XYZ file of C-alpha atoms in Angstrom:
660
model
C 75.574 75.053 108.334
C 79.045 75.266 106.113
C 79.692 79.190 106.012
C 82.291 81.168 103.721
C 83.123 84.859 103.847
C 84.531 85.542 100.490
C 85.947 88.506 99.302
C 86.088 89.855 95.915
C 89.376 91.889 94.622
C 90.713 93.126 91.462
C 92.340 96.184 90.063
C 89.587 98.595 89.124
C 87.644 97.810 86.213
C 88.932 94.406 86.109
C 85.041 93.384 86.305
C 84.577 92.693 90.567
C 81.302 94.318 90.656
C 80.144 92.811 87.604
C 81.214 89.356 89.042
C 79.054 89.925 91.763
C 76.011 90.695 89.691
C 76.445 87.164 87.693
C 77.219 85.088 91.042
C 73.896 86.723 92.312
C 72.066 85.906 89.027
C 73.675 82.387 88.810
C 72.361 81.252 92.232
C 69.191 82.412 92.149
C 69.237 85.661 94.544
C 68.526 88.050 91.654
C 66.357 87.639 88.138
C 68.294 90.557 86.307
C 71.822 91.565 86.028
C 72.720 94.996 87.143
C 74.730 97.020 84.767
C 78.158 99.140 86.055
C 77.359 101.490 83.805
C 73.890 102.065 83.983
C 74.054 101.946 87.732
C 71.605 99.303 88.832
C 74.211 96.965 90.617
C 73.049 95.205 93.986
C 76.989 96.237 95.840
C 77.271 99.648 94.506
C 74.401 101.799 96.436
C 76.463 104.921 97.104
C 74.931 107.431 94.534
C 78.519 108.250 93.810
C 79.272 104.646 93.109
C 76.846 104.776 90.712
C 77.407 107.940 89.016
C 81.253 107.014 88.208
C 80.699 103.138 87.916
C 83.372 102.197 90.440
C 83.012 100.818 94.196
C 84.046 102.965 97.045
C 82.745 101.332 99.801
C 82.538 97.709 100.997
C 79.125 96.071 100.679
C 78.117 92.723 101.612
C 75.638 90.071 100.011
C 74.617 86.487 100.750
C 74.091 83.269 98.663
C 73.861 79.813 98.983
C 75.914 77.286 97.053
C 73.802 73.951 97.977
C 74.643 73.547 101.655
C 77.404 76.514 101.998
C 75.790 79.991 102.650
C 78.580 82.933 101.429
C 78.763 86.275 102.487
C 80.345 87.774 99.485
C 81.917 91.143 100.082
C 82.660 93.183 96.946
C 85.957 95.558 97.657
C 86.869 98.987 95.703
C 89.533 98.282 93.323
C 90.713 102.079 92.910
C 94.314 102.260 95.198
C 92.845 105.504 96.620
C 90.436 103.405 98.619
C 92.900 100.527 99.942
C 92.031 101.208 103.373
C 88.420 99.799 102.570
C 90.352 96.474 101.143
C 92.581 96.563 104.269
C 89.637 96.330 106.708
C 87.750 93.514 104.890
C 90.664 91.257 104.587
C 90.934 90.067 108.491
C 87.271 88.453 108.007
C 88.198 86.954 105.092
C 88.065 82.847 104.680
C 89.026 82.973 101.158
C 89.073 85.356 98.048
C 88.697 85.603 94.515
C 91.333 87.581 92.962
C 89.972 88.820 89.392
C 92.348 89.781 86.742
C 91.172 91.152 83.368
C 92.182 88.984 80.059
C 92.569 92.189 78.056
C 94.289 94.710 80.693
C 96.052 91.805 82.255
C 97.802 92.112 85.530
C 98.202 95.413 86.687
C 99.669 97.633 89.740
C 96.676 96.858 91.858
C 96.482 93.219 91.074
C 100.276 92.805 92.615
C 99.863 94.726 95.714
C 96.403 92.688 96.750
C 98.374 89.375 95.819
C 101.064 90.071 97.765
C 99.394 90.989 100.773
C 96.702 87.819 100.392
C 99.794 85.666 100.085
C 101.465 87.228 103.116
C 97.943 86.799 105.141
C 98.074 83.273 103.492
C 94.043 83.690 102.646
C 93.226 81.036 100.194
C 92.662 82.512 97.129
C 91.208 81.588 93.513
C 92.125 83.570 90.376
C 89.680 84.345 87.559
C 90.726 85.447 84.313
C 87.474 87.577 83.314
C 86.557 89.068 80.489
C 87.975 86.444 77.599
C 84.845 87.600 75.442
C 86.467 90.835 75.252
C 88.409 92.223 72.021
C 92.011 91.728 72.635
C 91.577 89.149 75.129
C 95.058 87.010 75.693
C 94.729 84.699 77.905
C 97.731 82.496 77.276
C 99.909 85.721 77.710
C 97.671 86.706 80.921
C 98.572 83.327 82.205
C 102.180 83.605 81.996
C 101.695 87.400 83.533
C 100.261 85.865 86.458
C 102.709 83.002 86.453
C 105.599 85.629 86.455
C 104.610 88.471 87.886
C 102.089 87.165 90.991
C 103.038 83.684 91.743
C 104.110 80.993 90.074
C 101.981 78.473 92.506
C 98.779 78.324 90.189
C 97.083 75.447 88.454
C 94.606 76.068 85.545
C 91.240 74.455 85.616
C 90.940 74.433 81.777
C 91.257 76.858 78.769
C 89.396 79.511 76.841
C 87.670 78.369 73.598
C 87.621 81.387 71.116
C 88.968 84.157 73.258
C 88.167 87.364 72.151
C 84.893 86.631 70.647
C 81.279 86.406 72.085
C 81.158 83.059 71.972
C 83.897 82.793 74.297
C 83.454 79.625 76.843
C 85.400 78.026 79.484
C 86.627 74.364 79.039
C 87.390 72.457 81.781
C 90.378 69.779 81.691
C 89.767 66.724 81.983
C 91.047 64.127 84.322
C 94.084 62.977 82.219
C 95.132 66.842 81.063
C 94.748 67.813 84.415
C 96.474 65.278 86.051
C 100.202 66.243 85.047
C 100.303 69.992 86.190
C 98.553 68.947 89.379
C 101.246 66.324 90.368
C 103.918 68.936 89.166
C 102.303 71.819 91.289
C 101.018 69.360 94.509
C 104.203 67.481 94.968
C 106.342 70.557 95.466
C 104.537 71.204 99.033
C 104.087 67.219 99.937
C 106.763 65.105 100.211
C 104.207 61.927 100.973
C 102.678 62.389 97.500
C 106.087 62.988 95.623
C 107.163 59.530 97.117
C 103.554 57.807 96.054
C 104.216 59.598 92.771
C 107.696 58.410 92.141
C 106.227 55.045 92.953
C 103.349 55.347 90.622
C 100.469 54.918 92.777
C 98.640 58.363 92.425
C 94.914 58.535 92.190
C 93.118 61.571 90.892
C 91.236 60.872 94.304
C 94.226 62.190 96.217
C 95.326 64.970 93.694
C 92.023 66.472 93.796
C 92.050 66.160 97.958
C 95.597 66.989 97.890
C 94.637 70.511 95.878
C 91.407 71.232 98.144
C 94.053 71.239 101.108
C 96.787 73.047 99.701
C 94.615 75.559 98.107
C 92.705 75.635 101.874
C 96.604 76.574 103.210
C 97.095 79.079 100.235
C 99.836 77.160 98.857
C 98.449 77.060 95.403
C 96.025 79.134 93.340
C 93.646 77.432 91.097
C 92.984 79.399 88.139
C 89.631 79.943 86.161
C 88.760 81.822 82.971
C 85.208 83.582 82.119
C 83.391 86.041 81.602
C 80.859 87.774 84.204
C 79.242 89.462 81.443
C 78.063 86.376 79.413
C 78.654 84.120 82.252
C 80.866 81.645 80.335
C 82.931 79.839 83.036
C 81.297 81.068 86.174
C 79.217 77.643 86.814
C 83.057 76.243 87.074
C 84.099 79.256 89.352
C 81.022 78.618 91.524
C 81.933 75.087 92.044
C 85.631 75.690 93.012
C 84.548 78.573 95.546
C 82.363 75.161 97.037
C 84.991 72.612 96.610
C 88.385 74.208 97.120
C 87.671 77.532 99.252
C 87.441 76.310 103.470
C 84.690 77.017 105.468
C 84.616 79.972 108.187
C 86.847 79.363 111.266
C 83.681 79.244 114.341
C 83.830 78.324 117.721
C 80.085 78.310 118.238
C 80.679 77.452 122.521
C 83.461 79.925 122.767
C 83.234 83.427 124.349
C 81.632 86.506 122.330
C 84.505 87.461 119.734
C 84.096 89.488 116.630
C 85.705 92.308 114.799
C 84.303 95.444 113.277
C 85.488 95.842 109.741
C 82.964 98.407 108.445
C 80.796 101.459 109.984
C 78.043 103.350 108.188
C 75.603 105.417 109.719
C 71.682 104.744 109.274
C 68.591 107.150 107.569
C 68.742 108.440 111.117
C 72.124 108.921 111.542
C 72.750 106.214 114.062
C 75.843 104.014 113.650
C 75.656 100.590 112.513
C 78.448 98.405 112.786
C 79.026 95.328 110.513
C 80.842 92.419 112.118
C 82.830 89.301 111.391
C 81.837 86.846 114.350
C 84.788 84.128 115.205
C 83.601 82.661 118.294
C 80.749 82.809 120.624
C 77.036 84.022 119.526
C 76.085 87.692 120.277
C 72.430 88.342 121.004
C 69.933 91.676 120.967
C 70.316 93.272 124.359
C 73.710 92.064 125.457
C 76.279 94.541 126.620
C 79.621 95.495 125.339
C 82.294 97.141 126.170
C 83.897 98.865 122.328
C 86.577 101.173 121.592
C 87.471 101.814 125.160
C 84.538 103.840 125.959
C 81.321 103.089 127.788
C 79.296 99.918 127.897
C 76.569 99.473 125.202
C 73.827 97.831 124.579
C 73.076 95.898 120.905
C 69.927 96.978 120.539
C 69.400 95.204 117.009
C 71.200 92.805 114.993
C 70.672 91.899 111.200
C 72.427 88.682 109.107
C 73.005 88.440 105.545
C 70.912 85.852 103.813
C 69.715 85.124 100.055
C 70.950 88.735 99.024
C 69.977 90.957 101.518
C 69.779 92.028 105.580
C 67.101 90.449 107.441
C 66.550 91.177 111.169
C 67.494 88.274 114.031
C 67.764 88.233 117.547
C 71.139 86.591 117.422
C 74.458 86.560 115.443
C 76.621 83.427 115.588
C 80.474 82.399 115.267
C 81.242 82.316 111.545
C 78.639 84.952 110.156
C 78.483 88.746 109.560
C 76.393 90.720 111.211
C 74.832 94.499 111.414
C 74.779 95.542 114.482
C 72.922 98.890 116.128
C 72.917 100.344 119.583
C 76.962 100.474 119.921
C 77.347 104.555 119.526
C 81.173 104.535 120.589
C 82.201 101.690 117.876
C 85.065 102.248 115.320
C 86.330 100.477 112.577
C 89.012 97.765 114.128
C 87.329 97.405 117.556
C 86.935 93.909 118.907
C 83.367 92.585 119.652
C 83.581 90.918 122.895
C 87.175 89.028 123.639
C 89.743 90.792 121.399
C 91.312 88.190 118.920
C 95.472 87.498 119.700
C 95.389 86.606 116.020
C 94.386 90.038 114.651
C 96.608 91.465 112.193
C 97.434 95.403 111.966
C 98.095 97.227 109.231
C 98.671 95.614 105.787
C 98.952 98.696 103.249
C 100.665 101.595 103.797
C 99.088 105.021 105.439
C 97.958 108.006 103.553
C 101.065 109.906 102.295
C 99.578 113.019 100.810
C 97.352 116.012 102.980
C 94.810 119.061 101.710
C 92.926 121.363 103.373
C 89.395 121.197 102.783
C 87.696 124.841 102.637
C 83.937 125.259 102.769
C 82.652 127.753 100.224
C 80.714 129.799 103.050
C 82.900 130.571 106.537
C 79.474 129.617 108.595
C 79.775 126.180 107.551
C 83.217 125.118 109.338
C 81.428 123.978 112.228
C 79.476 121.612 109.974
C 82.419 120.649 107.589
C 84.584 119.687 110.677
C 81.594 117.248 112.124
C 81.053 116.054 108.345
C 84.545 114.706 108.200
C 84.666 113.609 111.386
C 81.804 111.104 110.690
C 83.624 110.457 107.212
C 86.900 109.718 109.377
C 84.959 106.721 111.357
C 84.298 104.775 108.093
C 87.520 105.332 106.887
C 90.042 105.344 109.769
C 93.336 105.523 107.411
C 91.637 109.150 106.458
C 93.156 111.418 109.286
C 90.855 114.534 110.402
C 93.150 117.622 111.602
C 91.676 120.608 113.113
C 93.475 123.729 113.410
C 91.719 125.961 115.830
C 94.647 129.171 115.029
C 93.181 129.206 111.958
C 89.903 127.603 111.855
C 91.253 125.091 109.017
C 90.291 121.434 108.594
C 92.304 119.247 106.680
C 92.327 115.738 105.637
C 95.075 112.798 104.673
C 94.650 111.119 101.638
C 96.117 107.952 98.776
C 95.208 110.239 95.524
C 93.287 112.622 93.727
C 90.321 110.133 93.334
C 89.863 109.808 96.728
C 89.587 114.027 97.346
C 87.078 113.920 94.215
C 84.834 111.421 96.593
C 85.131 113.361 99.415
C 84.123 116.323 98.033
C 81.137 114.621 96.420
C 79.983 112.925 99.403
C 80.237 116.043 101.287
C 77.951 117.487 98.723
C 75.541 114.986 98.773
C 75.140 113.554 102.134
C 75.656 117.006 104.193
C 74.939 119.677 101.744
C 78.368 120.858 102.037
C 79.958 122.582 99.190
C 83.777 122.738 99.326
C 87.154 123.152 97.510
C 90.224 121.982 98.271
C 94.000 123.922 98.818
C 97.023 122.030 96.818
C 97.714 118.500 97.910
C 101.095 118.114 100.019
C 103.042 115.049 100.794
C 102.513 113.803 104.915
C 106.132 114.197 106.059
C 107.653 113.035 109.342
C 110.387 114.172 111.810
C 112.952 112.053 113.617
C 115.154 113.270 116.010
C 118.818 113.614 114.805
C 120.565 113.067 118.394
C 119.857 113.261 122.060
C 118.222 116.083 124.084
C 117.273 116.783 127.868
C 115.409 119.407 129.612
C 113.615 119.817 132.612
C 111.087 122.328 134.683
C 111.330 122.174 138.192
C 108.301 122.737 140.388
C 108.131 126.329 142.482
C 110.774 127.536 140.222
C 110.988 130.164 137.731
C 109.874 130.326 135.102
C 107.795 126.951 136.058
C 104.255 128.327 136.579
C 103.175 124.746 137.240
C 102.586 122.545 140.394
C 105.225 119.723 138.875
C 108.401 118.531 137.990
C 109.135 117.082 134.854
C 112.453 116.125 133.242
C 112.483 114.543 129.592
C 115.085 112.896 127.843
C 114.890 112.394 123.865
C 116.583 109.871 121.386
C 116.775 108.810 118.023
C 115.556 104.940 117.849
C 115.530 102.813 114.974
C 113.378 103.302 111.776
C 110.004 101.828 112.216
C 110.052 101.113 115.850
C 107.779 104.101 116.363
C 107.416 105.906 119.853
C 108.377 104.215 122.930
C 108.513 105.591 126.582
C 110.319 104.897 129.624
C 111.113 105.892 133.258
C 114.334 106.649 134.769
C 112.083 107.604 138.152
C 110.805 105.553 140.705
C 107.382 104.830 139.547
C 106.075 104.965 143.384
C 108.161 108.821 143.376
C 104.335 110.326 142.524
C 101.001 108.696 141.852
C 100.360 107.253 139.059
C 98.042 109.108 137.585
C 100.902 111.628 136.898
C 103.205 109.696 135.205
C 100.090 108.738 132.958
C 99.360 112.300 132.327
C 102.966 112.640 131.243
C 102.918 109.751 129.144
C 99.700 110.404 127.369
C 100.742 114.298 126.602
C 104.189 113.039 125.644
C 102.418 110.909 122.669
C 99.784 113.546 122.047
C 102.482 116.516 121.358
C 104.721 114.520 119.189
C 101.821 114.773 116.622
C 103.536 118.068 115.873
C 107.835 118.748 115.932
C 109.824 121.363 115.367
C 108.880 121.634 111.555
C 104.959 120.849 112.551
C 105.426 117.042 111.303
C 104.103 113.793 113.322
C 107.528 112.796 115.422
C 108.481 109.405 115.127
C 111.150 106.570 115.692
C 112.428 107.813 119.026
C 112.622 106.873 122.732
C 111.419 109.589 125.450
C 112.458 109.034 128.827
C 111.219 110.739 132.161
C 114.943 111.508 134.092
C 112.721 113.842 136.995
C 109.763 114.198 138.275
C 108.323 115.533 141.586
C 104.876 117.223 142.508
C 103.114 119.035 145.761
C 101.442 116.722 147.841
C 97.400 117.416 147.881
C 96.571 120.337 150.625
C 93.879 121.936 152.372
C 93.338 124.289 154.900
C 91.738 123.702 158.070
C 88.607 122.776 158.061
C 88.557 123.679 154.314
C 88.547 121.278 151.124
C 91.166 120.523 148.986
C 93.185 123.618 147.876
C 94.261 123.549 144.342
C 96.792 126.488 144.471
C 99.006 124.432 146.408
C 98.730 121.082 145.298
C 99.198 119.489 141.842
C 97.077 118.096 139.740
C 97.011 116.163 136.349
C 96.516 119.626 134.583
C 99.705 120.609 135.878
C 101.915 117.895 134.007
C 100.124 118.114 131.229
C 100.453 122.038 130.940
C 104.087 121.751 131.697
C 105.120 118.016 129.694
C 105.062 119.874 126.191
C 107.314 122.744 127.173
C 109.915 120.260 128.477
C 109.373 117.790 125.498
C 109.865 120.461 122.688
C 112.848 122.087 124.370
C 114.399 118.477 124.381
C 113.566 117.967 120.613
C 115.244 121.361 119.841
C 118.344 120.438 121.840
C 118.488 117.093 119.976
C 117.492 118.148 116.648
C 115.207 116.670 113.979
C 115.293 116.054 110.696
C 112.078 116.255 107.800
C 111.420 113.191 105.894
C 109.097 112.867 102.888
C 106.885 109.933 101.961
C 108.831 107.979 98.902
C 107.396 105.538 96.429
C 108.792 102.531 94.588
C 108.015 102.590 91.063
C 107.658 100.035 88.082
C 107.091 102.104 84.776
C 106.666 99.835 81.502
C 107.107 102.131 78.573
C 107.635 101.254 74.755
C 111.275 101.083 74.486
C 111.185 103.939 71.417
C 109.410 106.113 73.841
C 112.139 106.062 76.595
C 113.974 109.302 75.527
C 111.139 111.039 75.845
C 109.855 109.554 79.327
C 113.386 109.786 80.966
C 113.135 113.854 81.320
C 109.814 113.397 82.770
C 111.027 111.410 85.292
C 114.122 113.945 86.063
C 111.750 116.931 86.327
C 109.748 114.421 89.082
C 112.776 113.564 90.848
C 112.028 110.187 90.292
C 115.402 107.960 90.322
C 115.523 104.801 88.207
C 117.630 101.862 89.788
C 117.384 99.281 87.713
C 116.248 99.111 83.985
C 115.335 96.211 81.710
C 114.367 95.593 78.030
C 111.710 93.162 77.688
C 111.055 92.548 74.106
C 109.694 96.008 72.741
C 109.208 97.378 76.382
C 111.358 98.879 78.672
C 110.566 98.517 82.114
C 111.992 100.847 84.876
C 112.217 100.400 88.505
C 113.309 102.699 91.264
C 111.698 105.374 93.614
C 110.149 108.776 93.274
C 108.880 111.347 96.244
C 105.055 110.665 96.723
C 104.087 114.452 96.020
C 105.089 113.719 92.345
C 103.528 110.542 91.381
C 100.280 112.215 90.350
C 102.139 114.524 87.886
C 103.974 111.386 86.345
C 100.593 109.499 85.608
C 98.960 112.538 84.000
C 102.103 113.213 81.479
C 102.708 109.456 81.004
C 99.997 108.708 78.468
C 100.717 111.295 76.129
C 104.579 110.492 76.053
C 103.920 107.202 75.557
C 100.866 106.644 72.977
C 99.012 105.674 75.852
C 100.849 102.193 76.568
C 102.895 103.297 79.233
C 101.955 101.983 82.678
C 103.150 102.654 86.265
C 102.539 100.993 89.374
C 103.836 102.985 92.399
C 103.398 102.039 96.305
C 104.670 103.647 99.081
C 108.091 102.327 100.194
C 110.076 104.330 102.776
C 110.306 107.758 104.196
C 113.653 109.583 102.767
C 115.383 112.747 104.156
C 114.120 115.979 102.276
C 117.395 116.374 100.336
C 116.411 119.320 98.104
C 115.030 123.024 98.330
C 113.735 124.489 101.706
C 112.611 122.000 104.423
C 109.174 122.139 104.456
C 107.183 123.162 107.403
C 103.493 122.243 108.271
C 101.408 125.176 110.083
C 101.070 124.250 113.702
C 97.412 123.622 115.141
C 98.154 123.405 118.783
C 98.794 125.709 121.403
C 102.683 126.130 120.037
C 105.157 124.777 122.948
C 107.986 126.076 121.050
C 106.965 129.805 121.890
C 106.600 129.851 125.237
C 104.917 132.994 126.057
C 102.409 132.034 123.232
C 102.004 128.594 124.928
C 101.088 129.897 127.927
C 99.197 132.802 126.870
C 96.904 130.501 124.556
C 96.790 128.178 127.612
C 95.592 130.584 129.895
C 92.695 131.578 127.365
C 91.502 127.954 126.996
C 91.477 127.375 130.454
C 89.697 130.419 131.263
C 87.243 129.859 128.209
């Protein structure tokens, strides 16, 4: 069986969900096309999706094109939900990138295409909405070649664009031959040689187009309308002919990846997994998420628009799995894939405190947000026990609205938010050392720990090493120190996560296991893991204090296109938002500025830009780097731990926790 796991990706409102509906209707899965505006689509199942007319959670539907079974994944287009797109990319065999014939190439379109090309995911491009007034098909094709990739080959042209009669006219062989030759010969020396010798058949060109599309070297472009159905038949033909089948090793060991987790009506976890090899069956036992072994209690696979119960899910297919209570997004099913990629998009750069309307709901709020984080691993939930507050990380203000509505609809919680603040990081400035010795004042712990912290290269993260012999004490104590170091670095001198550093253990020591005659283990005379976990934060923060740290704020790179005659009004707005233009270019009647802006100021720019540019200004931004906080007071983040920076407070809080 020929399988294809296909993603539909686009900037918000380019028509992804409408295209999904049209595809399902065209292949006979549904009798009536749903409407995004009416909230009657197959894939937007959340109440909030139907209310807002946007996709928030990825959804899977299945259909057949002759002998090809397609699992189609509709993904969100709004940049606030980029995490949903990220987790889907690793399970795709191919993609259709949708571009509006009216709005053209937009900010998210460029982000998505860059990622698809970097991951070498075979991609077709659909210029949608050719029936809409204002459709600029020729201009949009030029935009695609200029802003996305020059490696495109239009498979036809739009006739009567901008009218309800608009249709797609495929190029005949003669019209297609020259552009195909010019494009394909760039990646195929044999084809170029045959072209010079005049020995190239259209059959060979078609075969080479299939091969190079499958390698993500070229991208065929179709034009059409999801609303009227124009060009969709040709797109379906392109999906079948040009995109490669799923990689599937049916005889190999069980191996898959979880890309989505949701909760069923009874609150049980349901994992969506793409299988790459082997066959997973009900009652199979798996270890997922580094936790305990769990048994698969039920399986569903996608078939003809719906999920149906089966006893097994084979390589190449997508299955819904029940029974894996500890599963998280990104977990491996069976043997982990060595080729699995990491994060493709930037992490959230904003944070806000979630405040329940009733103080009595604090416990329920923390539980609800923890469940939401299971479905979105890039949302970090931070619980401040001291202030009884919960904060979440975010991509933008729309995501905040969705979290608020979801808490109300699914958990019955009425919440508000405090002001959104940037998520900063800290980096050590220099080198610092500290040590606490066993059985020496003022160390109350039966453990010797010495640590040195050094600044490391930007982007290197945190590494831990030893300058002591590994056999100098039980391995469990070394592990306790390393784990505690990584946990403690979640909050530095100013409360932000500490990164890009090396921590080295310089001293170690312990009290061997002691016991009185005829009695058991005497904890008061013998070191335990708790001693090392207790003293390590004190040592590490003293070392960091001596090294010093600097706070860095997230910066976005931006591309701003405005009418040239509005530039004088826009520049003061950029200055007030601490945006720094680096290049300025005039393109006809438009002016294009590129530069950097603090992440915290992006939303304000987006809100004020339309009024200054007659609604014609376009702002594209994405996280680029962290920069030292250069203006004003260094931002501090309230601590949510036991505060090892204050020895007396730390020991008192630790005693209370242990005593409790």
